[in-house]
PDB file of C-alpha atoms in Angstrom:
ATOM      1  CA  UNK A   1      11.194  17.420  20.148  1.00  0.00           C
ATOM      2  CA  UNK A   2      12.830  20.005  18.462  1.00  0.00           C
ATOM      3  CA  UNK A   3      11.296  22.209  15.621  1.00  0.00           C
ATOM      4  CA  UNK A   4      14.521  22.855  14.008  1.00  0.00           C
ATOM      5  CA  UNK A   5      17.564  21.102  13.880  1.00  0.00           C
ATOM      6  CA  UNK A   6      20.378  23.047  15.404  1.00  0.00           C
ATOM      7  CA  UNK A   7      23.151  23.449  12.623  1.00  0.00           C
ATOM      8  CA  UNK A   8      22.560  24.891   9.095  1.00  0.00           C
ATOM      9  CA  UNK A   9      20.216  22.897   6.528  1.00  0.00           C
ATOM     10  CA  UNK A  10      19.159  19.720   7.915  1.00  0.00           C
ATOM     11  CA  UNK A  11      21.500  17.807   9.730  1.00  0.00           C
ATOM     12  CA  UNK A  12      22.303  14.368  10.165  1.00  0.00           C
ATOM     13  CA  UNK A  13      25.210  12.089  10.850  1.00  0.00           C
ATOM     14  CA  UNK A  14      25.154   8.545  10.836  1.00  0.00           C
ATOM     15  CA  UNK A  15      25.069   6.069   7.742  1.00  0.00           C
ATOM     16  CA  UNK A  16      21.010   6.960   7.425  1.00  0.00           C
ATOM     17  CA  UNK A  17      18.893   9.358   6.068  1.00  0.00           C
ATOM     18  CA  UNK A  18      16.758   9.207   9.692  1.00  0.00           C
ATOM     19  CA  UNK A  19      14.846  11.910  10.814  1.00  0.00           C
ATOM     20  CA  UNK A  20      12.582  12.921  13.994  1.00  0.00           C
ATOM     21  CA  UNK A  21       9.598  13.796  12.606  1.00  0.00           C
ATOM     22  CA  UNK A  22       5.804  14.704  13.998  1.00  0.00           C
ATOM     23  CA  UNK A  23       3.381  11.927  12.335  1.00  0.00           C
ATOM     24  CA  UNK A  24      -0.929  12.540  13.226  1.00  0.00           C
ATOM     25  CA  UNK A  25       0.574  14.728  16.220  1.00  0.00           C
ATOM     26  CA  UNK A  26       3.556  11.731  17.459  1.00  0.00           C
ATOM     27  CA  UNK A  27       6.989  12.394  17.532  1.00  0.00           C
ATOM     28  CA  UNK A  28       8.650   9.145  15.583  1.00  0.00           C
ATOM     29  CA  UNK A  29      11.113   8.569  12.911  1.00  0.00           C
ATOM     30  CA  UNK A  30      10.971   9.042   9.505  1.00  0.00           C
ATOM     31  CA  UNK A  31      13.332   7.254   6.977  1.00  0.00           C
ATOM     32  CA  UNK A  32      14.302   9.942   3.928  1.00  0.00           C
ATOM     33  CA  UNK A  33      14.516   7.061   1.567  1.00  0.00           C
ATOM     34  CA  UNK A  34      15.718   7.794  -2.429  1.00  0.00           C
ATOM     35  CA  UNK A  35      15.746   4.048  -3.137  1.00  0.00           C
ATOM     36  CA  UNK A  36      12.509   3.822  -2.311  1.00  0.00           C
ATOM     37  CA  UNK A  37      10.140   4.258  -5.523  1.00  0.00           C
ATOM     38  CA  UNK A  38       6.680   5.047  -2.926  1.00  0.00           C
ATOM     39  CA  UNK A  39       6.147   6.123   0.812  1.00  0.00           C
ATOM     40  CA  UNK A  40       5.300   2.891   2.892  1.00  0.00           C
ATOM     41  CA  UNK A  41       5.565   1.751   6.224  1.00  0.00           C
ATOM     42  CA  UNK A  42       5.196  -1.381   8.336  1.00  0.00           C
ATOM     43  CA  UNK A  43       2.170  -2.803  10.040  1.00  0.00           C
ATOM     44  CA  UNK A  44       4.412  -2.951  13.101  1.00  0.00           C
ATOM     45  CA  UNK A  45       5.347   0.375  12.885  1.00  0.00           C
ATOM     46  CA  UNK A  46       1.797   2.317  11.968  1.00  0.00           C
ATOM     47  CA  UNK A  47       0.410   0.327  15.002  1.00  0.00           C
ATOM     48  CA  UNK A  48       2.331   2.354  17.455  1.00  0.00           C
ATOM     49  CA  UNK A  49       1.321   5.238  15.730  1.00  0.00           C
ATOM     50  CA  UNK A  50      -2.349   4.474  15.103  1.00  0.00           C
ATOM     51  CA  UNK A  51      -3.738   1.651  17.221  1.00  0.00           C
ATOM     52  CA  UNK A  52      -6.642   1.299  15.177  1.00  0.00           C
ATOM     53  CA  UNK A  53      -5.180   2.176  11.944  1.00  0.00           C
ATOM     54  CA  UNK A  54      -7.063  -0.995  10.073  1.00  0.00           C
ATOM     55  CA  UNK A  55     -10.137   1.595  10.067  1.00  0.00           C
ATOM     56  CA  UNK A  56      -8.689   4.183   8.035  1.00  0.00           C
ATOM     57  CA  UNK A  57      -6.376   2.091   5.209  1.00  0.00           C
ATOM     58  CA  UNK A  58      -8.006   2.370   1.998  1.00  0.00           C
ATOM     59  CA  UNK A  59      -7.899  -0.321  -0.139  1.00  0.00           C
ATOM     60  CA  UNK A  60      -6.083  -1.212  -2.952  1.00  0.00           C
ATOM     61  CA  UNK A  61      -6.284  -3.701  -6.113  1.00  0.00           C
ATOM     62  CA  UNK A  62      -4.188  -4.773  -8.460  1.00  0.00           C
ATOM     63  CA  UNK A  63      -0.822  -3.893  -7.273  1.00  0.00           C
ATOM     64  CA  UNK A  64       2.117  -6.297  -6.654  1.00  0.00           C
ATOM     65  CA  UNK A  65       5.314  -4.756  -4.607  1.00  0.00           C
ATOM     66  CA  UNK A  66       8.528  -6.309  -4.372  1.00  0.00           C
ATOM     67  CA  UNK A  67      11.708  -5.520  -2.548  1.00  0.00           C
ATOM     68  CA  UNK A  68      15.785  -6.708  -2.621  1.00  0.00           C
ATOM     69  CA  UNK A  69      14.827  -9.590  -0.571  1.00  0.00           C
ATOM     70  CA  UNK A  70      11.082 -10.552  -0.814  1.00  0.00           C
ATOM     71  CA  UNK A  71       7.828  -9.886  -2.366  1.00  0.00           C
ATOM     72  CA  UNK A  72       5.865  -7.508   0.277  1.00  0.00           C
ATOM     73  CA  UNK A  73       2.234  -8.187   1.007  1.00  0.00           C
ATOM     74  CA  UNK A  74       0.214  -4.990   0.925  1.00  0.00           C
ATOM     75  CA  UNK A  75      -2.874  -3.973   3.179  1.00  0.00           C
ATOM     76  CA  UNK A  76      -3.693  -0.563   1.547  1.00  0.00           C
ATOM     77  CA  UNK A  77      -3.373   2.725   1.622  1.00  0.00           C
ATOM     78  CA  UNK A  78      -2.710   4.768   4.856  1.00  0.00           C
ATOM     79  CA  UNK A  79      -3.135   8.745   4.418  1.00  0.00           C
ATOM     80  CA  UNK A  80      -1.514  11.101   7.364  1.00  0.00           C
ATOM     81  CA  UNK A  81       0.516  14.134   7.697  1.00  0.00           C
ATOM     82  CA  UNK A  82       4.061  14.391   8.102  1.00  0.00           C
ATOM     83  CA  UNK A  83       5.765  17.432   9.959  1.00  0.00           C
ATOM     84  CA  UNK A  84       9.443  17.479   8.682  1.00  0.00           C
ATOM     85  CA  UNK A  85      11.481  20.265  10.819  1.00  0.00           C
ATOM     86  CA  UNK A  86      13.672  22.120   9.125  1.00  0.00           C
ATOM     87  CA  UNK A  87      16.170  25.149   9.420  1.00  0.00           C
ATOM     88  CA  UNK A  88      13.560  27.331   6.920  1.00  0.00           C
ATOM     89  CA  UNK A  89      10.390  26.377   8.552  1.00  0.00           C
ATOM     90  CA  UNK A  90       8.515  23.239   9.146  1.00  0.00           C
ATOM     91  CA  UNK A  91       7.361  21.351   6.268  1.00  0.00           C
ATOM     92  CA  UNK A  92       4.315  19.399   6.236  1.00  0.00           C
ATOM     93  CA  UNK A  93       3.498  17.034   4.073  1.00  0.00           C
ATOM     94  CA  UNK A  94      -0.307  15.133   3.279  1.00  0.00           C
ATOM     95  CA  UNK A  95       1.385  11.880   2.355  1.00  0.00           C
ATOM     96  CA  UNK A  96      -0.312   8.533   1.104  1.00  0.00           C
ATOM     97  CA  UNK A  97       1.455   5.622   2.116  1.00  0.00           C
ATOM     98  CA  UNK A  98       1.564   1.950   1.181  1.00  0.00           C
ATOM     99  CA  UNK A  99       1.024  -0.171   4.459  1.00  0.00           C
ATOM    100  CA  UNK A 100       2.933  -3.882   4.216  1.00  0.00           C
ATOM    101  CA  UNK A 101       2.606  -6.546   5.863  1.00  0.00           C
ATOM    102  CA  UNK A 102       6.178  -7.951   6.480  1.00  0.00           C
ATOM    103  CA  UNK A 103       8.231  -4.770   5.815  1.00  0.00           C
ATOM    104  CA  UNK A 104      11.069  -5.057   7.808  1.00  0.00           C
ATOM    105  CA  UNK A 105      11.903  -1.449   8.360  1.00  0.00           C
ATOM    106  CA  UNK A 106      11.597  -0.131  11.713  1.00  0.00           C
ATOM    107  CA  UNK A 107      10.594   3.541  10.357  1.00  0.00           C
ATOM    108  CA  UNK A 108       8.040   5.172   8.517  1.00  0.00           C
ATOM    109  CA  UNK A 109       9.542   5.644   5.278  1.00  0.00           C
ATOM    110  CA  UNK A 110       9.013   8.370   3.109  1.00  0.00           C
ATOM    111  CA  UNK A 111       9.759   7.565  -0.581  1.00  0.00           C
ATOM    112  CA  UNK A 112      11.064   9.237  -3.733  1.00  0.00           C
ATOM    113  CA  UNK A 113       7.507   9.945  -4.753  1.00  0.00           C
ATOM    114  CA  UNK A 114       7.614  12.794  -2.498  1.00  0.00           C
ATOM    115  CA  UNK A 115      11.114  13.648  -2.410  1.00  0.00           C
ATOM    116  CA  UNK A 116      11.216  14.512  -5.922  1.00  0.00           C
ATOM    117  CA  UNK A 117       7.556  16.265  -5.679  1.00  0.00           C
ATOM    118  CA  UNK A 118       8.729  18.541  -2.566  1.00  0.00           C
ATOM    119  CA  UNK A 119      12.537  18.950  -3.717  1.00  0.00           C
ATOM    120  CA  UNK A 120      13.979  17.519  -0.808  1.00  0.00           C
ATOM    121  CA  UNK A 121      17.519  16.160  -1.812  1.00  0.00           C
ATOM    122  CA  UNK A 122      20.150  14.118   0.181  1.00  0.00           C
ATOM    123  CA  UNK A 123      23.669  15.053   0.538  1.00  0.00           C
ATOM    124  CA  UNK A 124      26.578  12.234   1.959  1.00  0.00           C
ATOM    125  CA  UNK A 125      29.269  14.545   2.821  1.00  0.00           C
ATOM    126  CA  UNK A 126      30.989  14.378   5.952  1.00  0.00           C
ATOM    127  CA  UNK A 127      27.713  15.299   7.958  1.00  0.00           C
ATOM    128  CA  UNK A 128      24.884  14.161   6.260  1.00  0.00           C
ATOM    129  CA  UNK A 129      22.117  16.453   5.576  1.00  0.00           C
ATOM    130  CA  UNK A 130      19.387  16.978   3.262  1.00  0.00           C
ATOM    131  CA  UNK A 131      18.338  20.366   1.731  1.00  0.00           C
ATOM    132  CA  UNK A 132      14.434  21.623   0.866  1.00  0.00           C
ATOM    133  CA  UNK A 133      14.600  23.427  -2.833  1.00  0.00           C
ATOM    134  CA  UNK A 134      18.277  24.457  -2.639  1.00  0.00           C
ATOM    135  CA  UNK A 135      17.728  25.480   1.206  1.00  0.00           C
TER     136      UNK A 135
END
């Protein structure tokens, strides 16, 4: 995997914000996701990542999600640290996510919650990239 991606700022073409990202030491992808209001991610997809992940959600009460299409069902909270390359430096972020049930997302998704608290900011020009504080 590489540390940095290989042209200026962060890079990406496609019709995604999808990035290769280190998650609890795993290479995997990481969805930068602005319509997104929290970080969550699928039971499908933590159980790749953590095989015995049920040990370590924390539990929540009280909160009702709901998407476009359906109402999600939650299972709690999942903690871990992200390791998002970039042309400055790697960042690394302690992020708390919300672990569904039937989220149909094949990525860990990392919400506006942190992109607004880390300045990380997404720019659809003709390549796609995103930019950490104005870098």
């Amino acid at each position: 995997m590489e540390t940095k991606p290989n042209r200026i700022k962060g890079s990406k073409s496609g019709n995604s914000c999808i990035k290769e990202v280190v998650i609890d030491k795993k290479p995997t992808n990481l969805l930068l996701e602005p319509g997104a209001f929290f970080s969550c991610v699928g039971k499908s997809v933590l159980k790749k990542l953590a095989p015995n992940f049920e040990d370590q959600v924390l539990p929540i009460d009280g909160i009702k999600f709901n998407s476009a299409r359906n109402p999600k069902e939650e299972l709690g909270i999942f903690e871990t640290t992200v390791v998002l390359p970039h042309i400055n430096g790697n960042l690394i972020i302690n992020v708390k996510s919300f672990v569904m049930e039937n989220c149909s997302s094949t990525h860990f998704i990392l919400g506006n919650n942190y992109l607004i608290m880390y300045g990380i900011d997404l720019h659809n020009n003709k390549d796609r990239y995103f930019t950490i504080a104005d870098n």
